[in-house]
Coordinates of C-alpha atoms in Angstrom, one line a residue:
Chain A
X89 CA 5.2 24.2 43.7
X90 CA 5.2 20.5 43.2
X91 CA 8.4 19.2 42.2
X92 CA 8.0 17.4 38.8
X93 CA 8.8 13.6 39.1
X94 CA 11.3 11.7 37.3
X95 CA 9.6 11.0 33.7
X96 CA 10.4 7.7 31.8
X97 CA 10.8 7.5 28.1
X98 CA 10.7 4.1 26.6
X99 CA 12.6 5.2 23.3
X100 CA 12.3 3.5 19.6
X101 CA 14.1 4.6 16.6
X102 CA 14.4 7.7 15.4
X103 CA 14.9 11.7 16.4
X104 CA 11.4 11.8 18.0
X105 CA 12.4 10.3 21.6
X106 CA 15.8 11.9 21.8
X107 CA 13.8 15.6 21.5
X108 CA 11.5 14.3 24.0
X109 CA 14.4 13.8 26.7
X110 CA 15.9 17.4 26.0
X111 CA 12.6 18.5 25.6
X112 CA 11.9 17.5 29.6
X113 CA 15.5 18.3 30.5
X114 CA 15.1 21.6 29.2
X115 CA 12.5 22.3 31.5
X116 CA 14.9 20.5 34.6
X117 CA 12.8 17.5 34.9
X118 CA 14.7 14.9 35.2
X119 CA 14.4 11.5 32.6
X120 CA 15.5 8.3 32.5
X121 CA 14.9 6.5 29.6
X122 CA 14.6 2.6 28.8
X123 CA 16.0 2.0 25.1
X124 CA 14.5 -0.5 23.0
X125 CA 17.1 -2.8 21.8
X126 CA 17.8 -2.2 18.0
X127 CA 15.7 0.8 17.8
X128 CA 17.1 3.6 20.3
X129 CA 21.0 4.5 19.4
X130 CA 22.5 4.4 22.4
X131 CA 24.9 7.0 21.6
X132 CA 21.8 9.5 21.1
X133 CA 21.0 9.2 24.4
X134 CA 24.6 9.3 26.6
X135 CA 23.8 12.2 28.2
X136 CA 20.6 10.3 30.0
X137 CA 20.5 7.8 32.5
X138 CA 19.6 5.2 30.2
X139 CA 19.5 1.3 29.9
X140 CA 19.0 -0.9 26.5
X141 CA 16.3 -3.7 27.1
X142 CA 14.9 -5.9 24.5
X143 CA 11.6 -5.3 23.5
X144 CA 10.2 -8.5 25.1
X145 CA 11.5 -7.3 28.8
X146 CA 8.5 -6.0 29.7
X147 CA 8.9 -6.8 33.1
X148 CA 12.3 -5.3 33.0
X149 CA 11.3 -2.1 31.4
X150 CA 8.9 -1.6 33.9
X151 CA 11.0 -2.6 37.0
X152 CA 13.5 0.3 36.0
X153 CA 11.1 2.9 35.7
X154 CA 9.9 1.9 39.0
X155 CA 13.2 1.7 40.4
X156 CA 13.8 4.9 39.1
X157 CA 10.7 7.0 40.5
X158 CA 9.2 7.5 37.4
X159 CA 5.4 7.0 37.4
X160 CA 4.8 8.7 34.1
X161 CA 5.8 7.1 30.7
X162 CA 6.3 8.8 27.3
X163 CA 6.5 5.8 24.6
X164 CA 8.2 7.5 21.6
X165 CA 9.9 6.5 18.1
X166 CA 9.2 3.8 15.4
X167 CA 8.9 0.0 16.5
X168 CA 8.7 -1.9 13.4
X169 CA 6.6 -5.0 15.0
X170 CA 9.3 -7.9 15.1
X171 CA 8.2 -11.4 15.0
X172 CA 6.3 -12.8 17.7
X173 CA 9.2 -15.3 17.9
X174 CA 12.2 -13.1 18.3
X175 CA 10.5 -11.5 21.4
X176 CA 12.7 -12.6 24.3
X177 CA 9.8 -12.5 27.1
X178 CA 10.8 -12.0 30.4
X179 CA 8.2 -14.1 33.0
X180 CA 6.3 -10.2 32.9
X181 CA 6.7 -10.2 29.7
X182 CA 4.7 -13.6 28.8
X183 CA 2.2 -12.6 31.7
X184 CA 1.3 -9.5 30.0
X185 CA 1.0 -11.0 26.2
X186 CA -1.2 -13.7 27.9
X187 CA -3.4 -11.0 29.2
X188 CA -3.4 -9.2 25.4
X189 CA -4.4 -12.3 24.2
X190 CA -4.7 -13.4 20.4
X191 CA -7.0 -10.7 19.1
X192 CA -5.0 -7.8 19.7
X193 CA -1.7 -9.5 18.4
X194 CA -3.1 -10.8 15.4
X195 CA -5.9 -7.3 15.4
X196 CA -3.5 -5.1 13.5
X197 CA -1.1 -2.7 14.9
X198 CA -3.3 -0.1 16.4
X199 CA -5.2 -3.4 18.7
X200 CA -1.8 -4.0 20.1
X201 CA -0.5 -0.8 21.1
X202 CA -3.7 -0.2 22.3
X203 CA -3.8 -3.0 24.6
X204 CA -0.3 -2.5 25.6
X205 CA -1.0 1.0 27.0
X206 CA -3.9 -0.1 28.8
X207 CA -1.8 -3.0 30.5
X208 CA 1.3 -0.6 31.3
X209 CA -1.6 1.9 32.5
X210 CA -3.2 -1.1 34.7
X211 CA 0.2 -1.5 36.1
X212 CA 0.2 1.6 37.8
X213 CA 1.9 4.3 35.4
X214 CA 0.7 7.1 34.0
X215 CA 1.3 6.9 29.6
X216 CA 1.1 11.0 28.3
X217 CA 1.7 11.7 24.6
X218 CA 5.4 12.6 23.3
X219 CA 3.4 15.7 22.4
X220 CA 2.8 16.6 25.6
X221 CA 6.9 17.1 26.8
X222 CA 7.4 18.6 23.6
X223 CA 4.7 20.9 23.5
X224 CA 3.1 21.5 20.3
X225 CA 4.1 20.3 17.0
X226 CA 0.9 20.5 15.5
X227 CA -0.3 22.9 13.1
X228 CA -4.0 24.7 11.7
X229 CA -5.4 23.8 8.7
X230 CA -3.7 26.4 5.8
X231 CA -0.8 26.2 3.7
X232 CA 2.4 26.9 5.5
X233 CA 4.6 27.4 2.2
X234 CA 4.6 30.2 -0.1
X235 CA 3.6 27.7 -2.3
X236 CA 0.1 26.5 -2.5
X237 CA -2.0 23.2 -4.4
X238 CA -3.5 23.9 -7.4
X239 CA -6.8 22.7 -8.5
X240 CA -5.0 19.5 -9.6
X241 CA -3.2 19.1 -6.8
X242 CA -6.2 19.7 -4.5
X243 CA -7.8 16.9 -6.4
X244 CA -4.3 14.2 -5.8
X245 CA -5.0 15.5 -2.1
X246 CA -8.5 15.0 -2.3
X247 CA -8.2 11.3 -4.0
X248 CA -4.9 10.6 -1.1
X249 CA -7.2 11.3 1.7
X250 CA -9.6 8.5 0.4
X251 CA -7.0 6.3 0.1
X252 CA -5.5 6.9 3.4
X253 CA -8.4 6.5 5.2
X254 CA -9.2 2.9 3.6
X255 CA -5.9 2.2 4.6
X256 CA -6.2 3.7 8.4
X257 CA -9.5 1.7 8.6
X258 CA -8.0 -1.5 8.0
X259 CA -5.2 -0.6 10.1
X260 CA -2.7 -0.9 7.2
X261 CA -0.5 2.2 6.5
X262 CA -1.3 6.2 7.2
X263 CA 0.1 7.7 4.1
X264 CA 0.0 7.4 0.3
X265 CA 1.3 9.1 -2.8
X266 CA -0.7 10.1 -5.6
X267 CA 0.0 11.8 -9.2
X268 CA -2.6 12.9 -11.8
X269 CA -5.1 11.0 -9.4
X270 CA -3.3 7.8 -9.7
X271 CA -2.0 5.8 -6.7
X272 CA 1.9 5.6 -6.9
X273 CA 2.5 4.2 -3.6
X274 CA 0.5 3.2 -0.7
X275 CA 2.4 2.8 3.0
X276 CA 2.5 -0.7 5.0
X277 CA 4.9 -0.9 7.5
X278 CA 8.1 0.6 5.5
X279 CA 8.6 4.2 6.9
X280 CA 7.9 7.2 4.8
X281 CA 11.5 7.8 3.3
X282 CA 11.1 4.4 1.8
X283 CA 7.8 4.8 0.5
X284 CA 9.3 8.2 -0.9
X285 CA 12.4 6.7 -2.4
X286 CA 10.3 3.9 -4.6
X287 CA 8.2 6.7 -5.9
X288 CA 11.1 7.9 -7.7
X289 CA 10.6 5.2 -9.8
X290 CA 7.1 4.8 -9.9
X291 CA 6.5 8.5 -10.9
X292 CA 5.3 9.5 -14.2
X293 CA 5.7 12.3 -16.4
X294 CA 3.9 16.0 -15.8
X295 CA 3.3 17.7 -12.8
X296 CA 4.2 16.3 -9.4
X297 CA 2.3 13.8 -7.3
X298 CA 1.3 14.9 -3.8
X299 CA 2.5 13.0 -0.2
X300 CA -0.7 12.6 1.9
X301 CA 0.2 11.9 5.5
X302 CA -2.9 11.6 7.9
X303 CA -3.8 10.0 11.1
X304 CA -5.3 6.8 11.3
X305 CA -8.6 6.8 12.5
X306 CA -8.3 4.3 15.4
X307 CA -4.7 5.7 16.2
X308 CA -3.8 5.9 19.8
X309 CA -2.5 9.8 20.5
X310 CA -0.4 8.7 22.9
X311 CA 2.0 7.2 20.5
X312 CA 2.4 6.8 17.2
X313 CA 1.0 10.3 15.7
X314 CA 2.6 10.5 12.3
X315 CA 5.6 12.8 11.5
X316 CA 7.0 14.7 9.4
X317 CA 10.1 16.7 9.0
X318 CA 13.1 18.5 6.7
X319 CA 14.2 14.8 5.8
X320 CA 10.7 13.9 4.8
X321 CA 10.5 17.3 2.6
X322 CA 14.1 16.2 1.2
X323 CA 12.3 12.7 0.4
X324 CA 9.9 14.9 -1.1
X325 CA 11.9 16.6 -3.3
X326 CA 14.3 13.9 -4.5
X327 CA 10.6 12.0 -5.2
X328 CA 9.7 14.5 -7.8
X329 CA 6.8 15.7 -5.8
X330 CA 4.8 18.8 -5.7
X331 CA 3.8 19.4 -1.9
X332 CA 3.1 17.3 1.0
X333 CA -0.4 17.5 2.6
X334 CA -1.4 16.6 6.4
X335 CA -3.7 16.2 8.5
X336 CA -4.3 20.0 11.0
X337 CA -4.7 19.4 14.5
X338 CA -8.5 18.0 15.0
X339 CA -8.9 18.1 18.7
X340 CA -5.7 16.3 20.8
X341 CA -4.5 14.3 17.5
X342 CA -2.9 15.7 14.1
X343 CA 0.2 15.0 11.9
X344 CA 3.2 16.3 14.0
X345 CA 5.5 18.6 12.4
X346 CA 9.0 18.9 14.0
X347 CA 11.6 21.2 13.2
X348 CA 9.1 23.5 11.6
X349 CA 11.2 26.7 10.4
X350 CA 13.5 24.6 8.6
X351 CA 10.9 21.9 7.5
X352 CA 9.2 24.8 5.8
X353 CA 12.3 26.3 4.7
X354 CA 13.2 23.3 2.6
X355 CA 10.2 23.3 1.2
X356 CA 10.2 26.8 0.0
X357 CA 13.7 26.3 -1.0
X358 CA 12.8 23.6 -3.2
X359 CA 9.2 25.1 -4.7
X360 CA 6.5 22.5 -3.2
X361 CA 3.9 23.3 -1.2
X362 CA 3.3 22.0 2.3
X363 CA -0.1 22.7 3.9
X364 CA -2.6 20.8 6.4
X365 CA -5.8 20.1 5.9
X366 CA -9.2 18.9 8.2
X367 CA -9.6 15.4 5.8
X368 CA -13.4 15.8 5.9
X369 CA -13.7 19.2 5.2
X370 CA -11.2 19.4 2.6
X371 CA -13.2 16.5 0.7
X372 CA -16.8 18.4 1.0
X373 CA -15.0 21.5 -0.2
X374 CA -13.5 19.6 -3.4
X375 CA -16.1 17.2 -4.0
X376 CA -18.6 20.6 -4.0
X377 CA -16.6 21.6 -6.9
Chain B
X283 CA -20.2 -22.9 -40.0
X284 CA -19.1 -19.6 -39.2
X285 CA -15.4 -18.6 -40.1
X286 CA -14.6 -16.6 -36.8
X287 CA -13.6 -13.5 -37.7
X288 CA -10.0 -11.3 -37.0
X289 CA -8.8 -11.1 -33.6
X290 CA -8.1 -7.6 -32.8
X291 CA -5.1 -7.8 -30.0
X292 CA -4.4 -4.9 -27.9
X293 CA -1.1 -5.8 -26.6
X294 CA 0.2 -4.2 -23.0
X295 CA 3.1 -5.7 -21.1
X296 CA 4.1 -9.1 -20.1
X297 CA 3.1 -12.5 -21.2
X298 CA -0.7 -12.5 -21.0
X299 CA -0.9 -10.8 -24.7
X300 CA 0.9 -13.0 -26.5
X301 CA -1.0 -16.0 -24.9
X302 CA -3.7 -14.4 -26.1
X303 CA -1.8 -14.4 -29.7
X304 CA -0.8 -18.0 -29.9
X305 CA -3.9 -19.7 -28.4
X306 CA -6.6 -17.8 -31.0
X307 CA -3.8 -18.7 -33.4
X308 CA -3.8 -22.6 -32.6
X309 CA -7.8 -22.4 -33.2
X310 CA -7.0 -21.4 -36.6
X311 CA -8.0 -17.9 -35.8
X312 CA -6.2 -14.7 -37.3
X313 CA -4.7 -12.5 -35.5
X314 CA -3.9 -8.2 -35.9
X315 CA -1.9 -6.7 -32.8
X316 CA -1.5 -3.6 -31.7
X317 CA 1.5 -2.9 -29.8
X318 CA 1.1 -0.4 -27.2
X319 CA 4.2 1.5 -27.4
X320 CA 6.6 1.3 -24.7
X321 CA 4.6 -1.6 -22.8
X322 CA 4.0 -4.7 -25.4
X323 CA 7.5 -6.3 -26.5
X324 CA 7.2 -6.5 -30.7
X325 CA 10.0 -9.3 -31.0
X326 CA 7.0 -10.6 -29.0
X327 CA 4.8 -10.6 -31.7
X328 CA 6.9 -10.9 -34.8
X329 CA 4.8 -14.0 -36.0
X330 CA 1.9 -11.8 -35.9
X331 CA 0.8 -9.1 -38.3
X332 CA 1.0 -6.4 -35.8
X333 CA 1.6 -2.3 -35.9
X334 CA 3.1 -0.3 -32.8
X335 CA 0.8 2.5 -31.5
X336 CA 1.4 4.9 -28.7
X337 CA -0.8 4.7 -25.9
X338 CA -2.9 8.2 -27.2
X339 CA -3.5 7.4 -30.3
X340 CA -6.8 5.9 -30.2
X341 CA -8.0 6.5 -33.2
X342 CA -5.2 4.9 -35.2
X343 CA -5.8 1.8 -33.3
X344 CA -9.3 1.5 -34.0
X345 CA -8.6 2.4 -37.7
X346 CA -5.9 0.1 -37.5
X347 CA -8.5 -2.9 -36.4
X348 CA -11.1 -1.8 -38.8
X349 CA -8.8 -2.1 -41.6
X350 CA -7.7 -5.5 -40.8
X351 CA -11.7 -6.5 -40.3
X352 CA -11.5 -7.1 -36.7
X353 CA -14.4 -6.6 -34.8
X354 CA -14.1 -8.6 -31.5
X355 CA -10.8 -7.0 -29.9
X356 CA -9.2 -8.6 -26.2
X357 CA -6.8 -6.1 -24.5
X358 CA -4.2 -7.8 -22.7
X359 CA -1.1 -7.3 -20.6
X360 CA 0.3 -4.4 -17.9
X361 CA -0.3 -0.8 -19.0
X362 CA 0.9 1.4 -16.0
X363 CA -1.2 4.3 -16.6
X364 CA 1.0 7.4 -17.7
X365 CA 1.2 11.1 -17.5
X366 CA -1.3 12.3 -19.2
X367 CA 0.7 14.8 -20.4
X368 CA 2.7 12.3 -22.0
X369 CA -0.4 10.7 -24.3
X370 CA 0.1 11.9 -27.3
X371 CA -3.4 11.7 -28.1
X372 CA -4.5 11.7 -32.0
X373 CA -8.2 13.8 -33.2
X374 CA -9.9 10.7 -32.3
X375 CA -8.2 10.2 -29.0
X376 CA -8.8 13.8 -28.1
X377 CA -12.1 13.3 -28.9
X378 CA -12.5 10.1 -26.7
X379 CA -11.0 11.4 -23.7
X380 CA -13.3 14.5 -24.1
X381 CA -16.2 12.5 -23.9
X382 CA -14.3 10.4 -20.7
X383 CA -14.0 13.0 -18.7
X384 CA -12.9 14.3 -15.6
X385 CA -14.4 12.4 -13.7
X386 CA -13.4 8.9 -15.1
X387 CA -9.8 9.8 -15.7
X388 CA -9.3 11.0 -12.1
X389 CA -11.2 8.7 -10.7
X390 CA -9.5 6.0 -10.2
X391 CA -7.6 2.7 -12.6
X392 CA -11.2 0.7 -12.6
X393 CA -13.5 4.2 -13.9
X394 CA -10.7 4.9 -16.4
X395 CA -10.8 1.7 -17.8
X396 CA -14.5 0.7 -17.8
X397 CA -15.2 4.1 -19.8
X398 CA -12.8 3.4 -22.4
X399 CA -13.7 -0.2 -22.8
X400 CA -17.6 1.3 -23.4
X401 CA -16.1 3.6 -25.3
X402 CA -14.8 0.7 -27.3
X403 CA -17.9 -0.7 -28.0
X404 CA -19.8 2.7 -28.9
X405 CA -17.5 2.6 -31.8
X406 CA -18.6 -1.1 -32.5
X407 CA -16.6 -3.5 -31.3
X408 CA -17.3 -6.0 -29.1
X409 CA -14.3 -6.0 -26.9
X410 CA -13.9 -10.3 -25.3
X411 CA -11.8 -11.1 -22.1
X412 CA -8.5 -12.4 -22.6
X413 CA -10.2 -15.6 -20.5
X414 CA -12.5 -16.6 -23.1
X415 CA -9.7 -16.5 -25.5
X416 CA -6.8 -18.3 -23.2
X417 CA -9.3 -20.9 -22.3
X418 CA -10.3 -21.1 -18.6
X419 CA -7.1 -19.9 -15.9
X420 CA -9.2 -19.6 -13.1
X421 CA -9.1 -22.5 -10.1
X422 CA -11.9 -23.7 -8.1
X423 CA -11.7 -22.8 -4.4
X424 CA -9.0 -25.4 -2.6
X425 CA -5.5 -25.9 -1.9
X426 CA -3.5 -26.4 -4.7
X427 CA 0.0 -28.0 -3.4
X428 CA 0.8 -30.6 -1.2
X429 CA 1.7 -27.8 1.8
X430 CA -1.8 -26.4 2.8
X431 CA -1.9 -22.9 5.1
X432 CA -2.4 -23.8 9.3
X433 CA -3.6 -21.9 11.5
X434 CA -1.5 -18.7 11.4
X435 CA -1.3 -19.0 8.1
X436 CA -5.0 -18.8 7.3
X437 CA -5.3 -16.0 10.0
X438 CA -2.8 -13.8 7.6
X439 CA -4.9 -15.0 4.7
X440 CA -8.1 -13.8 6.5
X441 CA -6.2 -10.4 7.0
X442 CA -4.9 -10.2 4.1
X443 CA -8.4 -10.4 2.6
X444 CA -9.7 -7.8 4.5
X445 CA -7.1 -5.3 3.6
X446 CA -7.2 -6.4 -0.3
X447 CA -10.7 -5.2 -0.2
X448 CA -9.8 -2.1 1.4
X449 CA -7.4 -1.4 -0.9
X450 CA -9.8 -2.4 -3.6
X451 CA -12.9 -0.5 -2.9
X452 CA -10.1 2.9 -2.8
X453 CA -9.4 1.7 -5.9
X454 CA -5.9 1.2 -5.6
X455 CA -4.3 -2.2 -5.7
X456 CA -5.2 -6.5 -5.3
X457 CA -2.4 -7.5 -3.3
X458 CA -1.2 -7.3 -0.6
X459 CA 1.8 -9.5 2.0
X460 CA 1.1 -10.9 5.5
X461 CA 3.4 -11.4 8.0
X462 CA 2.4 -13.0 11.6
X463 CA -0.6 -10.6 11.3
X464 CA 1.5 -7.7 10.5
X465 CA 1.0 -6.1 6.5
X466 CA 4.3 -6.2 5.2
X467 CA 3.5 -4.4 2.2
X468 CA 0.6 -3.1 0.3
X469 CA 0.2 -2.7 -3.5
X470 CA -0.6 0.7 -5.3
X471 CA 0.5 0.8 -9.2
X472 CA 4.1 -1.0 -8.5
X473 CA 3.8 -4.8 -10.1
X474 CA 3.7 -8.1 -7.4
X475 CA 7.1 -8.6 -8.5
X476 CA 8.0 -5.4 -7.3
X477 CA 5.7 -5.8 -4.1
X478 CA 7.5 -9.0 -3.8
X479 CA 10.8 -7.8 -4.0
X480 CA 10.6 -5.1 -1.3
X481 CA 9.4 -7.9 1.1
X482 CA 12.3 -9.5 1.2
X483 CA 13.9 -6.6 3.2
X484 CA 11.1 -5.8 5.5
X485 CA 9.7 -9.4 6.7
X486 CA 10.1 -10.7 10.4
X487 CA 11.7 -13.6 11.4
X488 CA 9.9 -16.6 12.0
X489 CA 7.2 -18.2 9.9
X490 CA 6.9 -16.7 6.6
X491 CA 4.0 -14.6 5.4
X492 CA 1.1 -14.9 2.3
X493 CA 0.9 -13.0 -0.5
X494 CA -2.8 -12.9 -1.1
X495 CA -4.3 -11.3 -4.8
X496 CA -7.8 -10.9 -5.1
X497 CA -10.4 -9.9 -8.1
X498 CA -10.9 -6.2 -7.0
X499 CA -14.4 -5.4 -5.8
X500 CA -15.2 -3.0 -9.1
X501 CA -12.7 -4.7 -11.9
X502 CA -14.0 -4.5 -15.3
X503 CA -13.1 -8.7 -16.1
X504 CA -12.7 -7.7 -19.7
X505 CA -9.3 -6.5 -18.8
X506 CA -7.0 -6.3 -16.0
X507 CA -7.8 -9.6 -14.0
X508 CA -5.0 -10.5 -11.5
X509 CA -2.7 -13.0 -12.7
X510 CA -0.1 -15.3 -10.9
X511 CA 2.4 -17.5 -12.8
X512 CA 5.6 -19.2 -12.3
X513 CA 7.3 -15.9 -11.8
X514 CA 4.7 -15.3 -9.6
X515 CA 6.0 -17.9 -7.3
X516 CA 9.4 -17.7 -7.3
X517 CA 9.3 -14.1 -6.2
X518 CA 7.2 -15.3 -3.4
X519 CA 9.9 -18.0 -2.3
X520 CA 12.9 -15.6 -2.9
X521 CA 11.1 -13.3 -0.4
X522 CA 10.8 -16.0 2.2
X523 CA 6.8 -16.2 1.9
X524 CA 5.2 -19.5 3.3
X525 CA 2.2 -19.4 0.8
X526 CA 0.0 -17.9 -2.0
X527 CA -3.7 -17.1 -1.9
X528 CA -5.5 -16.0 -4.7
X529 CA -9.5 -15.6 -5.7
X530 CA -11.1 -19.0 -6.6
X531 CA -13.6 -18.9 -9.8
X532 CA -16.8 -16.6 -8.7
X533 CA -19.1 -16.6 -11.5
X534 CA -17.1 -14.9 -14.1
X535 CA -14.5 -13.6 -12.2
X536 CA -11.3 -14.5 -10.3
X537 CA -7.7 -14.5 -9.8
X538 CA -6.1 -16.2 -13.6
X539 CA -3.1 -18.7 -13.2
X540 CA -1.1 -19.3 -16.3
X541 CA 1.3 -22.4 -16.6
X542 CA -1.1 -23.7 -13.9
X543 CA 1.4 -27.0 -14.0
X544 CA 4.4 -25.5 -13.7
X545 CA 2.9 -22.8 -11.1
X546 CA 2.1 -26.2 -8.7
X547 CA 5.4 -27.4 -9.2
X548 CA 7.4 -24.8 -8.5
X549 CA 5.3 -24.4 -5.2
X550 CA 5.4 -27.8 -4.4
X551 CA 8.9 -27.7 -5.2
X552 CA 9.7 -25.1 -2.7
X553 CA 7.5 -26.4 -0.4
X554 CA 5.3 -23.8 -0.4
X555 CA 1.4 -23.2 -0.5
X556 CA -0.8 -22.3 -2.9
X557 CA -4.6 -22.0 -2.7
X558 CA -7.7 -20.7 -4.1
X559 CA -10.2 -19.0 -1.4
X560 CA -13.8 -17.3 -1.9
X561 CA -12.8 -14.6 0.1
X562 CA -16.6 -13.5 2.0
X563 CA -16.8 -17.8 3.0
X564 CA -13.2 -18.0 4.2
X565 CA -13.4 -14.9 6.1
X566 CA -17.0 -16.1 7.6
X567 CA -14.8 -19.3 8.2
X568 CA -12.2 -17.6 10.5
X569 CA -13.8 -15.5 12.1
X570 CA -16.4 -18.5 13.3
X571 CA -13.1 -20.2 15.3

């Protein structure tokens, strides 16, 4: 049997990368990770051989990995894009933006994380999908609560997916709430507690509004699936929502779903539904209607 | 000559109604308002004959109007669209949103709206925008300060139109902030002050962004056209934004400025931009570079 080799994690915010570097050590592969400076907590990671680097040290980041044996890369966690101008590029750094050129900078964020795994991939590393360590965290299309939409809520779903999608395609947001078929909140780049926590305010009267959390359409699966989780479920809740739909694994992408027992657990604790849906076919179902 | 007839008012929230009041009232014409409960502000109005009217009760607003011989009604101001469980709708309003329909209630702000306003009209009224009342608020395409957008300004611009359209052909909001490229926020039902006032939190160092508010693609221009004012600007300098774009005059349509003077100077004053694009030409503009 071939050993496995030394797997680097280049680790944003968040609880995703952390689960990927006890996901590999779990399964005794050994991980060093490079943590993004003011997105990785250190402390998260102190049992790992780890180093902080500034998200401009591209030439760093990579050094380390190479230094360190690892030739595959797992990019994982949230990187808010930071200005241009409070990158600090190392001389790799600059080389490689110069290379990604003004159209993927300026293209949206999907363009540049694109182009940045093709250049880290052109450098000689292999880039493979936190989803791959961790195994599988998506889910088939159904309702995984004991509660399940109702025909209004199947219509909120129905009008969120639109939405979403005219917000994947122009490489704005992925997710979107929506009540009584009216658009409370529509994602940029706050995360989804935030967009949860305004809708608290936003909300109206009646029945609940509905969290619709899909994939973009030009997202790269190697980073950057959308998540969910108990804390988005307690978002949920405080929100005054009814259920939370996602998008069911569609070949190698999907919404990811960690935790699962106790994501669904809170949400049958506190009445909504969660369930995952194939965007496409849920809208031919409810537009047939 | 004619004696112009009553102004019928329908009165929603901020200051666009009561423009509405005071400028048919300095041609001489009267005036009757109807206060939408909960949204239009009657110490507003007190030198107006008005009545206050919940949201549902159609029926008494168009008796109302009747009575007081108005034919030609203007609805103004913000009406966040509520619960509809929380209308509470007279006979005649039952009977109007009976004839609505499913289809136009969930279907979006824009069907909503047009159906009622040609609901409106089946009853006999001819219902006027509050432009033609107010006088003409829209700009022709330029800059109006002395600061103009550069080059990364007007690439945030171009962005910004593109996802303002997206957002508008879903239906869901005008507006939207760019950052270096990046959409810093998007707009569903929450007002540009709101919008304005999350982005002070999530922008990125360096130069500021652009709000940019466009005519959405399906608005009904009776009602509902985007407005910027004073306020309008000052929430755009508190959240560090280096400029405004809105829609320049197309045909009948475009982005309204009110206190067009004062609007200039406070941008001028903060050294900020503000300008009028037609957003098809600027983008064919930009993208030509």
């Amino acid at each position: 049997m071939t050993q496995p080799g030394m797997l680097g994690l280049i680790a944003g915010g968040g609880m995703m990368p952390v689960r990927v570097a006890d996901a590999a050590a779990k399964t005794g592969r050994p991980v060093f990770c490079v943590l993004i400076q003011g997105f990785a907590m250190p402390a998260d990671f102190e049992r790992f051989p780890h180093e902080v680097v500034p998200l401009g040290q591209i030439g760093r980041m990579l050094g380390l990995m190479r230094g360190h044996g690892a030739e595959e890369l797992v990019l994982a966690g949230r990187v808010a894009r930071p200005s241009l101008l409070s990158f600090r590029f190392d001389t790799e750094g600059l080389r490689l933006v110069g290379k990604l050129g003004k159209r993927a900078i300026f293209g949206g964020d999907d363009g540049l994380l694109s182009a940045v795994l093709r250049l880290i991939e052109e450098e000689g590393f292999q880039v493979r999908g936190a989803q791959e360590v961790l195994g599988d965290l998506m889910v088939e299309a159904g309702v995984l609560t004991a509660q399940a939409p109702d025909a209004l809520q199947r219509a909120d779903i129905a009008r969120g997916i639109a939405v979403a999608h005219a917000l994947g395609v122009a490489d704005v947001g992925q997710c979107c709430v929506v009540q009584q078929g009216l658009v409370i909140a529509s994602s940029a780049i706050e995360g989804t507690d935030a967009l949860l926590a305004r809708c608290a305010e936003l909300r109206r009267e009646g029945p609940g509004g509905v969290l619709v959390k899909l994939v973009k359409p030009r997202q790269d699966i190697r980073a950057d699936l959308p998540v969910i989780g108990p804390e988005t479920v307690r978002g949920a809740v405080a929100a005054g929502l009814a259920g939370i739909a996602i998008e069911a694994r569609s070949g190698v992408a999907g919404t990811l779903v960690v935790d699962r027992e106790e994501t669904v657990a809170a949400a049958d604790a506190a009445g909504i539904f969660l369930c995952a849906v194939q965007p496409h076919q849920f809208l031919a179902e409810e537009n047939a209607k």
